[in-house]
């Protein structure tokens, strides 16, 4: 990987030369590993290097906010399978710069790595707390080290204050309650999840948390984190915008995720809360043209869904990373015949023994139909429509219904792979 | 081809049902049902289902795509 070598972007056909610098995947987690796997499965026999800034071998993140936090800490169980990848691993090193024209990645130790193809899979990071904070007791949750630190803090008993009642915040609340840790959950919105799923879903989620004894403070925000000041600098709680204050031994800042694009600054790639890619996962320049030999997938990619053209969207979901990585790998290997990425998005969330499942893009809806809503039976079935056509669904403990919504959405997409939204299709046909 | 789901691992995520509804489904109590014996034409779909299962509970044998085949 050192030494000068003439390189250029892949132009056609699977790269099989064993001597070239090969393909580099930056970001050695779900999307990166899945892209690597797909490259091998599709016949790529050249050199393959994965660069990741975490020192752990790749692992799955969903358990981190769930059973892992307060349950047995068997991290091996969710390591990603790496058999057959035959890759070179550069772990504990971050990519710091990219020269897309020469296809050279520069690492934080000064190493310059040329390549013939590049997969950008740097995911996202927890949005940090930007104001002043005490040095101890304030956490975010994105990786294994974070989960271990938070788990140890919760074993100490709390009380726990969570800033942000999104997916990760509500899951942490549930895990903490399962371990009998007192929890205060604060969100600036009127109810948890309301922005994405609307009032009906939010009422259901709110009820779950209140029934479990969570002190839920909505419509207010954490203004300041307070500490004991003297020497130890431990967090003691927070002041909220409604004028109240909350005591806490541990604080988690769960205010969402920010795509990790810092290393691409100045590269000429189009960055817009994520790396912009086209429908084939090819990285775009600021002028909208694509860069040969560079693809992106997973949380870091901002891509055009047929229902969200233009600026497109980023999705911080497990299945998106898996499916997009597969498409990105194919594009890299077969640039002349790329396939478009047109998934039905899906994700799940577990809390209090309730499994939420979402398919499609509920946030696009103008109408929500409540088909079932029972807090007693812990079941929820919400269908989301726009212009009269189904665009998404959210269910709780209703797996079969989810599958049928997914099938409907897949059929609508297959019918009009380039959009527009299903409701608009009906209107124009 | 033969499909197998490790019930100890399966966490009812449902990704397999999305990928291969011909083979996997849920009953009304969210219990995963699947056909163990399926025609080889479904191989690709079952392989996809195995690949998208978040807990890697699905294995299959008999087809040309089967792991270790
Ligand atoms: C606590 C938690 C719970 C979750 N639960 C669910 C769930 O229940 N359901 C669901 O659908 N999804 C869930 N997700 C989301 C899912 O885990 C992500 O969508 C998935 O991890 C995305 O994979 P990725 O590879 O794109 O990004 P990431 O997993 O973020 O991986 C990116 C990797 O790149 C590394 N990296 C970043 N910058 C650099 C650099 N410059 N150089 C080298 N390496 C770099 C990072 O350290 C990281 O290892 C959860 C996420 C978290 C954090
Ligand atoms: S995808 Fe895996 S975990 Fe989910 S239902 Fe299927 S087998 Fe079970």
CSV table of N, CA, C and O in Angstrom, one decimal, chain B residues 1-2 40 43 60-66 69:
chain,number,residue,atom,x,y,z
B,1,UNK,N,-34.2,-27.9,-2.3
B,1,UNK,CA,-33.4,-27.3,-1.3
B,1,UNK,C,-34.1,-27.3,0.0
B,1,UNK,O,-35.3,-27.3,0.1
B,2,UNK,N,-33.3,-27.3,1.1
B,2,UNK,CA,-33.8,-27.3,2.5
B,2,UNK,C,-33.4,-26.0,3.2
B,2,UNK,O,-32.3,-25.6,3.2
B,40,UNK,N,-35.8,-25.5,-6.1
B,40,UNK,CA,-34.6,-24.8,-6.3
B,40,UNK,C,-34.7,-23.4,-6.9
B,40,UNK,O,-33.8,-22.6,-6.8
B,43,UNK,N,-34.1,-20.6,-4.6
B,43,UNK,CA,-32.8,-20.5,-4.0
B,43,UNK,C,-32.3,-19.1,-3.8
B,43,UNK,O,-31.8,-18.7,-2.7
B,60,UNK,N,-29.4,-22.8,4.8
B,60,UNK,CA,-30.0,-23.6,3.8
B,60,UNK,C,-29.0,-24.6,3.1
B,60,UNK,O,-27.8,-24.3,3.1
B,61,UNK,N,-29.5,-25.7,2.6
B,61,UNK,CA,-28.7,-26.7,2.0
B,61,UNK,C,-29.3,-27.2,0.8
B,61,UNK,O,-30.5,-27.0,0.6
B,62,UNK,N,-28.5,-27.8,-0.1
B,62,UNK,CA,-29.1,-28.5,-1.2
B,62,UNK,C,-28.9,-27.7,-2.5
B,62,UNK,O,-28.8,-28.3,-3.6
B,63,UNK,N,-29.0,-26.4,-2.5
B,63,UNK,CA,-28.9,-25.6,-3.7
B,63,UNK,C,-27.5,-25.3,-4.0
B,63,UNK,O,-26.6,-25.5,-3.2
B,64,UNK,N,-27.2,-24.8,-5.2
B,64,UNK,CA,-25.8,-24.4,-5.6
B,64,UNK,C,-25.3,-23.2,-4.8
B,64,UNK,O,-24.1,-23.0,-4.7
B,65,UNK,N,-26.2,-22.4,-4.2
B,65,UNK,CA,-25.8,-21.3,-3.5
B,65,UNK,C,-25.5,-21.6,-2.0
B,65,UNK,O,-25.1,-20.7,-1.2
B,66,UNK,N,-25.8,-22.8,-1.6
B,66,UNK,CA,-25.8,-23.1,-0.2
B,66,UNK,C,-24.4,-22.9,0.4
B,66,UNK,O,-23.4,-23.2,-0.3
B,69,UNK,N,-21.4,-25.5,0.0
B,69,UNK,CA,-21.7,-26.4,-1.0
B,69,UNK,C,-20.6,-26.4,-2.1
B,69,UNK,O,-19.9,-25.5,-2.2
